[in-house]
Amino acid sequence: MGQIQLNQVTKSFGNVQVIPPLDLTIEDGEFTVFVGPSGCGKSTLLRMIAGLEDLTSGQISIDGEDATDTPPAKRGLAMVFQSYALYPHMSVRKNIAFPMRMAKMDKAEQDRRIEAAASALNLTDYLDRRPGQLSGGQRQRVAIGRAIVREPSAFLFDEPLSNLDAALRVGMRLEISEMHERLKTTMIYVTHDQVEAMTMADKIVVLQAGVIEQVGSPLDLYNAPCNKFVAGFIGSPKMNFIEGAEAAAHGAHCIGCRPEHITVSTTEGLWQGTVGVAEHLGSDTYIHIHGVPGCDPMTVRASGEFTVKHGDRVYLTPDMNHLHKFDEAGLRVA
């Protein structure tokens, strides 16, 4: 079991409240991602769940039991940090075994769990090496292995991939997702990278200034953002926002349209603009277009075969079935 409930949880540092009263339920076996810009409170919230930060007020329950004042080691949770936090003088085997040794677990059971974790994480051939002999991705797998052997109710990941290069991040993202499918254990994952959130989560929690802006599945947030902040944060490249007369014509203060929902042509269209930078990615081309009234620049996704050059005049037509409307406060207009 691994259900986690937060009831009216708050956190203040001195007179500054960084987490206003907050309610959230994370279901057993769910992969939940906390996402938001730097300073939004996502890591603080994770540390409060882990017991590494005291609550100012409110309650945290784990599997229906009040864990608000329970020490971190007794919460049945395992945390994987941004830094690997491995002991450099110990072998991989001893690093993975460390929490079990501290718990004075039977040696045979330790060995069983180490072998199982190493097999799941492709570390069997590296058990006798030291961390300095491993790549960054392998070291992160060791840190995850050390968490797995504790057989926790939930795993807590605090930006675990941010120290890796782009290729390793993609690989580790897949490995963590595969691990979740195998273990079916609750996982809470903190990241500022909305691509990680979209590709890994069952449920995304979008935070801004300690406030939950929206909770939902990746596609729920992508297709039906509740406000302009969520609309602009979820999606890469981000949504285009158009203000002024064009928005007013649709009964909104601002309208949004994603790059893939705008057709670009060299002959005709609703809007006109001038090509700036065109990013050719093979299957797709992202074109940054200047001079569109109310939105400068506008980003459009075209096929990889669509060729334009800097300074070309182009015409744009939005898909009216995929327009997002927002009022003056930035809230979604039904």
Short mmCIF file of N, CA, C and O in Angstrom, two decimals, residues 198-310:
data_model
loop_
_atom_site.label_atom_id
_atom_site.label_comp_id
_atom_site.label_asym_id
_atom_site.label_seq_id
_atom_site.Cartn_x
_atom_site.Cartn_y
_atom_site.Cartn_z
N MET A 198 5.24 15.07 -18.73
CA MET A 198 4.29 14.57 -19.72
C MET A 198 4.54 13.10 -20.07
O MET A 198 3.61 12.33 -20.29
N THR A 199 5.80 12.70 -20.13
CA THR A 199 6.11 11.35 -20.61
C THR A 199 6.08 10.29 -19.51
O THR A 199 5.96 9.10 -19.82
N MET A 200 6.16 10.69 -18.24
CA MET A 200 6.27 9.71 -17.16
C MET A 200 5.02 9.57 -16.30
O MET A 200 4.76 8.50 -15.75
N ALA A 201 4.25 10.62 -16.15
CA ALA A 201 3.24 10.68 -15.10
C ALA A 201 1.94 9.96 -15.44
O ALA A 201 1.50 9.94 -16.59
N ASP A 202 1.33 9.39 -14.40
CA ASP A 202 -0.10 9.06 -14.44
C ASP A 202 -0.90 10.33 -14.12
O ASP A 202 -1.94 10.58 -14.70
N LYS A 203 -0.34 11.10 -13.16
CA LYS A 203 -1.00 12.32 -12.71
C LYS A 203 0.04 13.41 -12.53
O LYS A 203 1.10 13.16 -11.95
N ILE A 204 -0.26 14.60 -13.05
CA ILE A 204 0.64 15.75 -12.90
C ILE A 204 0.01 16.75 -11.94
O ILE A 204 -1.19 17.04 -12.02
N VAL A 205 0.84 17.27 -11.03
CA VAL A 205 0.43 18.35 -10.13
C VAL A 205 1.24 19.58 -10.53
O VAL A 205 2.46 19.60 -10.37
N VAL A 206 0.58 20.59 -11.09
CA VAL A 206 1.26 21.81 -11.52
C VAL A 206 1.21 22.82 -10.38
O VAL A 206 0.13 23.17 -9.88
N LEU A 207 2.41 23.28 -9.97
CA LEU A 207 2.52 24.21 -8.85
C LEU A 207 3.05 25.56 -9.29
O LEU A 207 3.88 25.63 -10.19
N GLN A 208 2.56 26.60 -8.65
CA GLN A 208 3.11 27.94 -8.83
C GLN A 208 3.01 28.66 -7.49
O GLN A 208 1.93 28.77 -6.92
N ALA A 209 4.15 29.13 -6.99
CA ALA A 209 4.21 29.85 -5.71
C ALA A 209 3.54 29.08 -4.59
O ALA A 209 2.82 29.65 -3.76
N GLY A 210 3.76 27.74 -4.57
CA GLY A 210 3.23 26.90 -3.53
C GLY A 210 1.77 26.52 -3.67
O GLY A 210 1.23 25.78 -2.85
N VAL A 211 1.12 27.02 -4.71
CA VAL A 211 -0.31 26.76 -4.94
C VAL A 211 -0.47 25.74 -6.05
O VAL A 211 0.21 25.81 -7.08
N ILE A 212 -1.35 24.77 -5.84
CA ILE A 212 -1.66 23.81 -6.90
C ILE A 212 -2.57 24.49 -7.91
O ILE A 212 -3.70 24.87 -7.60
N GLU A 213 -2.07 24.65 -9.13
CA GLU A 213 -2.86 25.28 -10.20
C GLU A 213 -3.81 24.28 -10.85
O GLU A 213 -4.95 24.63 -11.18
N GLN A 214 -3.35 23.05 -11.04
CA GLN A 214 -4.20 22.04 -11.67
C GLN A 214 -3.62 20.66 -11.41
O GLN A 214 -2.40 20.48 -11.33
N VAL A 215 -4.50 19.68 -11.27
CA VAL A 215 -4.11 18.27 -11.13
C VAL A 215 -4.85 17.47 -12.19
O VAL A 215 -6.06 17.65 -12.36
N GLY A 216 -4.15 16.60 -12.89
CA GLY A 216 -4.81 15.78 -13.90
C GLY A 216 -3.81 14.94 -14.66
O GLY A 216 -2.61 14.99 -14.42
N SER A 217 -4.32 14.14 -15.59
CA SER A 217 -3.45 13.34 -16.44
C SER A 217 -2.70 14.26 -17.39
O SER A 217 -3.12 15.40 -17.64
N PRO A 218 -1.59 13.80 -17.97
CA PRO A 218 -0.85 14.65 -18.92
C PRO A 218 -1.73 15.19 -20.04
O PRO A 218 -1.67 16.38 -20.36
N LEU A 219 -2.57 14.34 -20.62
CA LEU A 219 -3.41 14.81 -21.74
C LEU A 219 -4.52 15.74 -21.28
O LEU A 219 -4.92 16.65 -22.01
N ASP A 220 -5.03 15.52 -20.06
CA ASP A 220 -6.02 16.45 -19.51
C ASP A 220 -5.45 17.86 -19.44
O ASP A 220 -6.08 18.84 -19.85
N LEU A 221 -4.23 17.95 -18.91
CA LEU A 221 -3.60 19.26 -18.75
C LEU A 221 -3.22 19.87 -20.10
O LEU A 221 -3.29 21.08 -20.28
N TYR A 222 -2.84 19.02 -21.03
CA TYR A 222 -2.43 19.51 -22.35
C TYR A 222 -3.63 20.01 -23.14
O TYR A 222 -3.58 21.07 -23.77
N ASN A 223 -4.72 19.25 -23.08
CA ASN A 223 -5.88 19.56 -23.92
C ASN A 223 -6.87 20.52 -23.26
O ASN A 223 -7.59 21.23 -23.95
N ALA A 224 -6.87 20.54 -21.92
CA ALA A 224 -7.85 21.38 -21.23
C ALA A 224 -7.22 22.07 -20.02
O ALA A 224 -7.63 21.85 -18.88
N PRO A 225 -6.20 22.92 -20.24
CA PRO A 225 -5.59 23.65 -19.12
C PRO A 225 -6.61 24.57 -18.48
O PRO A 225 -7.40 25.22 -19.18
N CYS A 226 -6.58 24.65 -17.13
CA CYS A 226 -7.61 25.42 -16.44
C CYS A 226 -7.31 26.92 -16.46
O CYS A 226 -8.19 27.73 -16.18
N ASN A 227 -6.07 27.29 -16.75
CA ASN A 227 -5.73 28.71 -16.79
C ASN A 227 -4.54 28.94 -17.72
O ASN A 227 -3.93 27.99 -18.24
N LYS A 228 -4.21 30.19 -17.90
CA LYS A 228 -3.16 30.57 -18.84
C LYS A 228 -1.78 30.08 -18.37
O LYS A 228 -0.94 29.72 -19.20
N PHE A 229 -1.57 30.04 -17.05
CA PHE A 229 -0.27 29.57 -16.54
C PHE A 229 -0.04 28.12 -16.92
O PHE A 229 1.02 27.75 -17.45
N VAL A 230 -1.01 27.26 -16.68
CA VAL A 230 -0.87 25.83 -17.02
C VAL A 230 -0.73 25.67 -18.53
O VAL A 230 0.09 24.89 -19.02
N ALA A 231 -1.53 26.41 -19.28
CA ALA A 231 -1.47 26.33 -20.74
C ALA A 231 -0.09 26.66 -21.27
O ALA A 231 0.41 26.04 -22.21
N GLY A 232 0.55 27.67 -20.65
CA GLY A 232 1.87 28.09 -21.12
C GLY A 232 2.99 27.22 -20.61
O GLY A 232 4.05 27.14 -21.23
N PHE A 233 2.76 26.53 -19.47
CA PHE A 233 3.83 25.72 -18.89
C PHE A 233 3.88 24.31 -19.47
O PHE A 233 4.95 23.74 -19.67
N ILE A 234 2.70 23.74 -19.74
CA ILE A 234 2.64 22.37 -20.26
C ILE A 234 2.63 22.42 -21.78
O ILE A 234 1.77 23.04 -22.39
N GLY A 235 3.60 21.74 -22.39
CA GLY A 235 3.71 21.73 -23.85
C GLY A 235 5.02 22.33 -24.29
O GLY A 235 5.47 23.35 -23.75
N SER A 236 5.67 21.69 -25.26
CA SER A 236 6.95 22.19 -25.77
C SER A 236 7.00 21.97 -27.28
O SER A 236 6.88 20.83 -27.74
N PRO A 237 7.14 23.06 -28.07
CA PRO A 237 7.17 24.47 -27.67
C PRO A 237 5.85 24.87 -27.02
O PRO A 237 4.83 24.23 -27.21
N LYS A 238 5.90 25.96 -26.27
CA LYS A 238 4.73 26.33 -25.50
C LYS A 238 3.62 26.91 -26.38
O LYS A 238 3.85 27.28 -27.54
N MET A 239 2.44 27.00 -25.81
CA MET A 239 1.28 27.53 -26.51
C MET A 239 1.50 28.99 -26.92
O MET A 239 2.13 29.77 -26.20
N ASN A 240 0.98 29.35 -28.09
CA ASN A 240 0.96 30.75 -28.53
C ASN A 240 -0.24 31.46 -27.90
O ASN A 240 -1.35 30.92 -27.88
N PHE A 241 -0.02 32.66 -27.39
CA PHE A 241 -1.11 33.46 -26.83
C PHE A 241 -1.31 34.71 -27.69
O PHE A 241 -0.35 35.42 -28.00
N ILE A 242 -2.57 34.94 -28.07
CA ILE A 242 -2.91 36.07 -28.94
C ILE A 242 -3.87 36.99 -28.18
O ILE A 242 -4.90 36.53 -27.65
N GLU A 243 -3.53 38.24 -28.10
CA GLU A 243 -4.37 39.21 -27.41
C GLU A 243 -4.82 40.30 -28.39
O GLU A 243 -4.38 40.32 -29.54
N GLY A 244 -5.72 41.17 -27.91
CA GLY A 244 -6.18 42.27 -28.77
C GLY A 244 -7.45 41.94 -29.51
O GLY A 244 -8.26 41.13 -29.07
N ALA A 245 -7.61 42.54 -30.68
CA ALA A 245 -8.86 42.44 -31.44
C ALA A 245 -9.20 41.01 -31.82
O ALA A 245 -10.37 40.60 -31.80
N GLU A 246 -8.18 40.22 -32.19
CA GLU A 246 -8.43 38.83 -32.61
C GLU A 246 -9.03 38.01 -31.46
O GLU A 246 -9.93 37.21 -31.66
N ALA A 247 -8.51 38.22 -30.23
CA ALA A 247 -9.06 37.52 -29.07
C ALA A 247 -10.46 38.00 -28.76
O ALA A 247 -11.37 37.19 -28.45
N ALA A 248 -10.66 39.32 -28.82
CA ALA A 248 -11.98 39.89 -28.53
C ALA A 248 -13.04 39.35 -29.48
O ALA A 248 -14.20 39.14 -29.08
N ALA A 249 -12.66 39.09 -30.71
CA ALA A 249 -13.60 38.55 -31.69
C ALA A 249 -14.10 37.17 -31.31
O ALA A 249 -15.16 36.73 -31.78
N HIS A 250 -13.36 36.48 -30.43
CA HIS A 250 -13.77 35.15 -29.97
C HIS A 250 -14.33 35.20 -28.55
O HIS A 250 -14.46 34.18 -27.89
N GLY A 251 -14.64 36.40 -28.07
CA GLY A 251 -15.24 36.54 -26.76
C GLY A 251 -14.30 36.26 -25.61
O GLY A 251 -14.71 35.76 -24.57
N ALA A 252 -13.03 36.60 -25.81
CA ALA A 252 -12.03 36.33 -24.77
C ALA A 252 -11.04 37.48 -24.67
O ALA A 252 -10.88 38.26 -25.61
N HIS A 253 -10.38 37.57 -23.52
CA HIS A 253 -9.32 38.56 -23.36
C HIS A 253 -8.05 38.08 -24.07
O HIS A 253 -7.25 38.88 -24.57
N CYS A 254 -7.89 36.75 -24.10
CA CYS A 254 -6.70 36.14 -24.72
C CYS A 254 -7.11 34.78 -25.28
O CYS A 254 -7.93 34.07 -24.69
N ILE A 255 -6.59 34.44 -26.45
CA ILE A 255 -6.81 33.10 -26.99
C ILE A 255 -5.45 32.41 -27.12
O ILE A 255 -4.42 33.06 -27.31
N GLY A 256 -5.47 31.09 -26.99
CA GLY A 256 -4.25 30.31 -27.11
C GLY A 256 -4.38 29.27 -28.20
O GLY A 256 -5.46 28.71 -28.41
N CYS A 257 -3.27 29.00 -28.87
CA CYS A 257 -3.28 27.99 -29.92
C CYS A 257 -1.91 27.31 -29.95
O CYS A 257 -0.88 27.99 -30.01
N ARG A 258 -1.89 26.01 -29.88
CA ARG A 258 -0.62 25.28 -29.86
C ARG A 258 0.01 25.27 -31.26
O ARG A 258 -0.71 25.35 -32.28
N PRO A 259 1.34 25.17 -31.33
CA PRO A 259 2.04 25.23 -32.62
C PRO A 259 1.52 24.23 -33.66
O PRO A 259 1.50 24.52 -34.85
N GLU A 260 1.09 23.04 -33.20
CA GLU A 260 0.62 22.02 -34.15
C GLU A 260 -0.80 22.27 -34.63
O GLU A 260 -1.27 21.58 -35.55
N HIS A 261 -1.48 23.25 -34.05
CA HIS A 261 -2.86 23.56 -34.44
C HIS A 261 -2.95 24.81 -35.29
O HIS A 261 -4.01 25.44 -35.37
N ILE A 262 -1.84 25.17 -35.92
CA ILE A 262 -1.80 26.31 -36.84
C ILE A 262 -1.23 25.83 -38.17
O ILE A 262 -0.14 25.25 -38.21
N THR A 263 -1.97 26.04 -39.23
CA THR A 263 -1.50 25.67 -40.57
C THR A 263 -0.75 26.85 -41.18
O THR A 263 -1.19 27.99 -41.12
N VAL A 264 0.41 26.54 -41.76
CA VAL A 264 1.23 27.59 -42.37
C VAL A 264 1.24 27.39 -43.89
O VAL A 264 1.33 26.26 -44.38
N SER A 265 1.15 28.49 -44.62
CA SER A 265 1.10 28.44 -46.08
C SER A 265 1.88 29.62 -46.65
O SER A 265 2.03 30.66 -46.00
N THR A 266 2.36 29.45 -47.86
CA THR A 266 3.04 30.57 -48.53
C THR A 266 2.08 31.35 -49.42
O THR A 266 2.50 32.31 -50.08
N THR A 267 0.79 30.95 -49.46
CA THR A 267 -0.15 31.58 -50.41
C THR A 267 -1.35 32.25 -49.76
O THR A 267 -1.77 33.33 -50.18
N GLU A 268 -1.93 31.62 -48.70
CA GLU A 268 -3.14 32.22 -48.13
C GLU A 268 -3.32 31.78 -46.68
O GLU A 268 -2.80 30.74 -46.25
N GLY A 269 -4.08 32.58 -45.93
CA GLY A 269 -4.36 32.26 -44.54
C GLY A 269 -5.00 33.43 -43.83
O GLY A 269 -5.16 34.51 -44.38
N LEU A 270 -5.40 33.21 -42.57
CA LEU A 270 -6.10 34.22 -41.78
C LEU A 270 -5.16 35.32 -41.31
O LEU A 270 -5.52 36.50 -41.28
N TRP A 271 -3.95 34.92 -40.88
CA TRP A 271 -2.98 35.88 -40.37
C TRP A 271 -1.76 35.91 -41.29
O TRP A 271 -1.50 34.96 -42.03
N GLN A 272 -1.00 37.00 -41.18
CA GLN A 272 0.23 37.09 -41.95
C GLN A 272 1.40 37.36 -41.01
O GLN A 272 1.24 37.96 -39.95
N GLY A 273 2.59 36.91 -41.43
CA GLY A 273 3.78 37.17 -40.63
C GLY A 273 5.03 36.93 -41.45
O GLY A 273 4.97 36.47 -42.60
N THR A 274 6.17 37.23 -40.85
CA THR A 274 7.46 37.09 -41.52
C THR A 274 8.30 36.06 -40.78
O THR A 274 8.42 36.11 -39.54
N VAL A 275 8.88 35.16 -41.52
CA VAL A 275 9.68 34.09 -40.93
C VAL A 275 10.95 34.66 -40.29
O VAL A 275 11.67 35.46 -40.90
N GLY A 276 11.18 34.24 -39.03
CA GLY A 276 12.44 34.55 -38.35
C GLY A 276 13.32 33.31 -38.41
O GLY A 276 13.80 32.93 -39.47
N VAL A 277 13.47 32.64 -37.28
CA VAL A 277 14.27 31.42 -37.22
C VAL A 277 13.40 30.22 -37.53
O VAL A 277 12.26 30.11 -37.04
N ALA A 278 13.92 29.30 -38.35
CA ALA A 278 13.26 28.03 -38.63
C ALA A 278 14.16 26.91 -38.08
O ALA A 278 15.32 26.79 -38.47
N GLU A 279 13.62 26.13 -37.12
CA GLU A 279 14.38 25.04 -36.51
C GLU A 279 14.01 23.73 -37.19
O GLU A 279 12.90 23.23 -37.02
N HIS A 280 14.93 23.17 -37.92
CA HIS A 280 14.68 21.93 -38.67
C HIS A 280 15.10 20.73 -37.82
O HIS A 280 16.28 20.56 -37.51
N LEU A 281 14.13 19.90 -37.44
CA LEU A 281 14.40 18.77 -36.56
C LEU A 281 14.25 17.43 -37.27
O LEU A 281 14.21 16.39 -36.62
N GLY A 282 14.17 17.45 -38.59
CA GLY A 282 14.00 16.20 -39.34
C GLY A 282 12.54 15.98 -39.67
O GLY A 282 12.06 16.37 -40.74
N SER A 283 11.79 15.34 -38.76
CA SER A 283 10.38 15.07 -39.03
C SER A 283 9.54 16.33 -38.92
O SER A 283 8.48 16.43 -39.55
N ASP A 284 9.98 17.29 -38.11
CA ASP A 284 9.24 18.53 -37.90
C ASP A 284 10.14 19.74 -38.13
O ASP A 284 11.37 19.66 -38.00
N THR A 285 9.50 20.86 -38.45
CA THR A 285 10.18 22.15 -38.49
C THR A 285 9.39 23.13 -37.63
O THR A 285 8.18 23.27 -37.81
N TYR A 286 10.08 23.76 -36.67
CA TYR A 286 9.44 24.78 -35.86
C TYR A 286 9.83 26.14 -36.42
O TYR A 286 11.01 26.48 -36.50
N ILE A 287 8.81 26.91 -36.82
CA ILE A 287 9.04 28.20 -37.45
C ILE A 287 8.60 29.31 -36.49
O ILE A 287 7.47 29.30 -35.99
N HIS A 288 9.50 30.24 -36.24
CA HIS A 288 9.20 31.39 -35.38
C HIS A 288 8.88 32.58 -36.28
O HIS A 288 9.72 33.02 -37.07
N ILE A 289 7.64 33.05 -36.16
CA ILE A 289 7.11 34.03 -37.12
C ILE A 289 6.83 35.35 -36.41
O ILE A 289 6.17 35.39 -35.35
N HIS A 290 7.32 36.43 -37.01
CA HIS A 290 7.17 37.76 -36.42
C HIS A 290 6.10 38.56 -37.17
O HIS A 290 5.79 38.28 -38.33
N GLY A 291 5.53 39.54 -36.45
CA GLY A 291 4.60 40.45 -37.11
C GLY A 291 3.15 40.03 -37.07
O GLY A 291 2.30 40.69 -37.66
N VAL A 292 2.83 38.94 -36.37
CA VAL A 292 1.44 38.52 -36.25
C VAL A 292 0.78 39.39 -35.17
O VAL A 292 1.26 39.44 -34.04
N PRO A 293 -0.29 40.11 -35.49
CA PRO A 293 -0.91 41.01 -34.51
C PRO A 293 -1.31 40.28 -33.23
O PRO A 293 -1.97 39.25 -33.26
N GLY A 294 -0.86 40.82 -32.10
CA GLY A 294 -1.22 40.26 -30.81
C GLY A 294 -0.35 39.11 -30.34
O GLY A 294 -0.51 38.63 -29.22
N CYS A 295 0.59 38.65 -31.18
CA CYS A 295 1.45 37.52 -30.80
C CYS A 295 2.75 37.60 -31.58
O CYS A 295 2.81 37.22 -32.75
N ASP A 296 3.79 38.10 -30.95
CA ASP A 296 5.07 38.27 -31.64
C ASP A 296 6.21 37.85 -30.71
O ASP A 296 6.44 38.48 -29.68
N PRO A 297 6.90 36.73 -31.01
CA PRO A 297 6.71 35.89 -32.19
C PRO A 297 5.68 34.79 -31.95
O PRO A 297 5.33 34.50 -30.81
N MET A 298 5.24 34.18 -33.03
CA MET A 298 4.36 33.02 -32.98
C MET A 298 5.15 31.80 -33.46
O MET A 298 5.91 31.90 -34.42
N THR A 299 4.98 30.68 -32.76
CA THR A 299 5.68 29.45 -33.13
C THR A 299 4.70 28.48 -33.79
O THR A 299 3.60 28.25 -33.26
N VAL A 300 5.10 27.95 -34.92
CA VAL A 300 4.24 27.03 -35.69
C VAL A 300 5.02 25.75 -35.97
O VAL A 300 6.22 25.80 -36.28
N ARG A 301 4.34 24.62 -35.85
CA ARG A 301 4.97 23.35 -36.21
C ARG A 301 4.53 22.95 -37.60
O ARG A 301 3.33 22.82 -37.87
N ALA A 302 5.50 22.76 -38.50
CA ALA A 302 5.22 22.31 -39.86
C ALA A 302 5.94 20.99 -40.09
O ALA A 302 6.77 20.56 -39.28
N SER A 303 5.64 20.33 -41.20
CA SER A 303 6.33 19.09 -41.52
C SER A 303 7.80 19.38 -41.84
O SER A 303 8.17 20.50 -42.20
N GLY A 304 8.62 18.36 -41.70
CA GLY A 304 10.05 18.53 -41.95
C GLY A 304 10.36 18.92 -43.37
O GLY A 304 11.41 19.50 -43.65
N GLU A 305 9.43 18.62 -44.31
CA GLU A 305 9.66 18.93 -45.72
C GLU A 305 9.30 20.37 -46.08
O GLU A 305 9.61 20.84 -47.17
N PHE A 306 8.62 21.07 -45.15
CA PHE A 306 8.20 22.43 -45.44
C PHE A 306 9.41 23.36 -45.35
O PHE A 306 10.05 23.48 -44.31
N THR A 307 9.75 23.98 -46.46
CA THR A 307 10.97 24.80 -46.50
C THR A 307 10.63 26.28 -46.61
O THR A 307 9.87 26.70 -47.49
N VAL A 308 11.17 27.05 -45.69
CA VAL A 308 11.08 28.50 -45.72
C VAL A 308 12.43 29.05 -45.29
O VAL A 308 13.25 28.35 -44.70
N LYS A 309 12.66 30.31 -45.61
CA LYS A 309 13.91 30.93 -45.17
C LYS A 309 13.62 32.24 -44.46
O LYS A 309 12.51 32.79 -44.54
N HIS A 310 14.60 32.72 -43.76
CA HIS A 310 14.47 33.96 -42.99
C HIS A 310 13.99 35.10 -43.89
O HIS A 310 14.50 35.32 -44.98
#
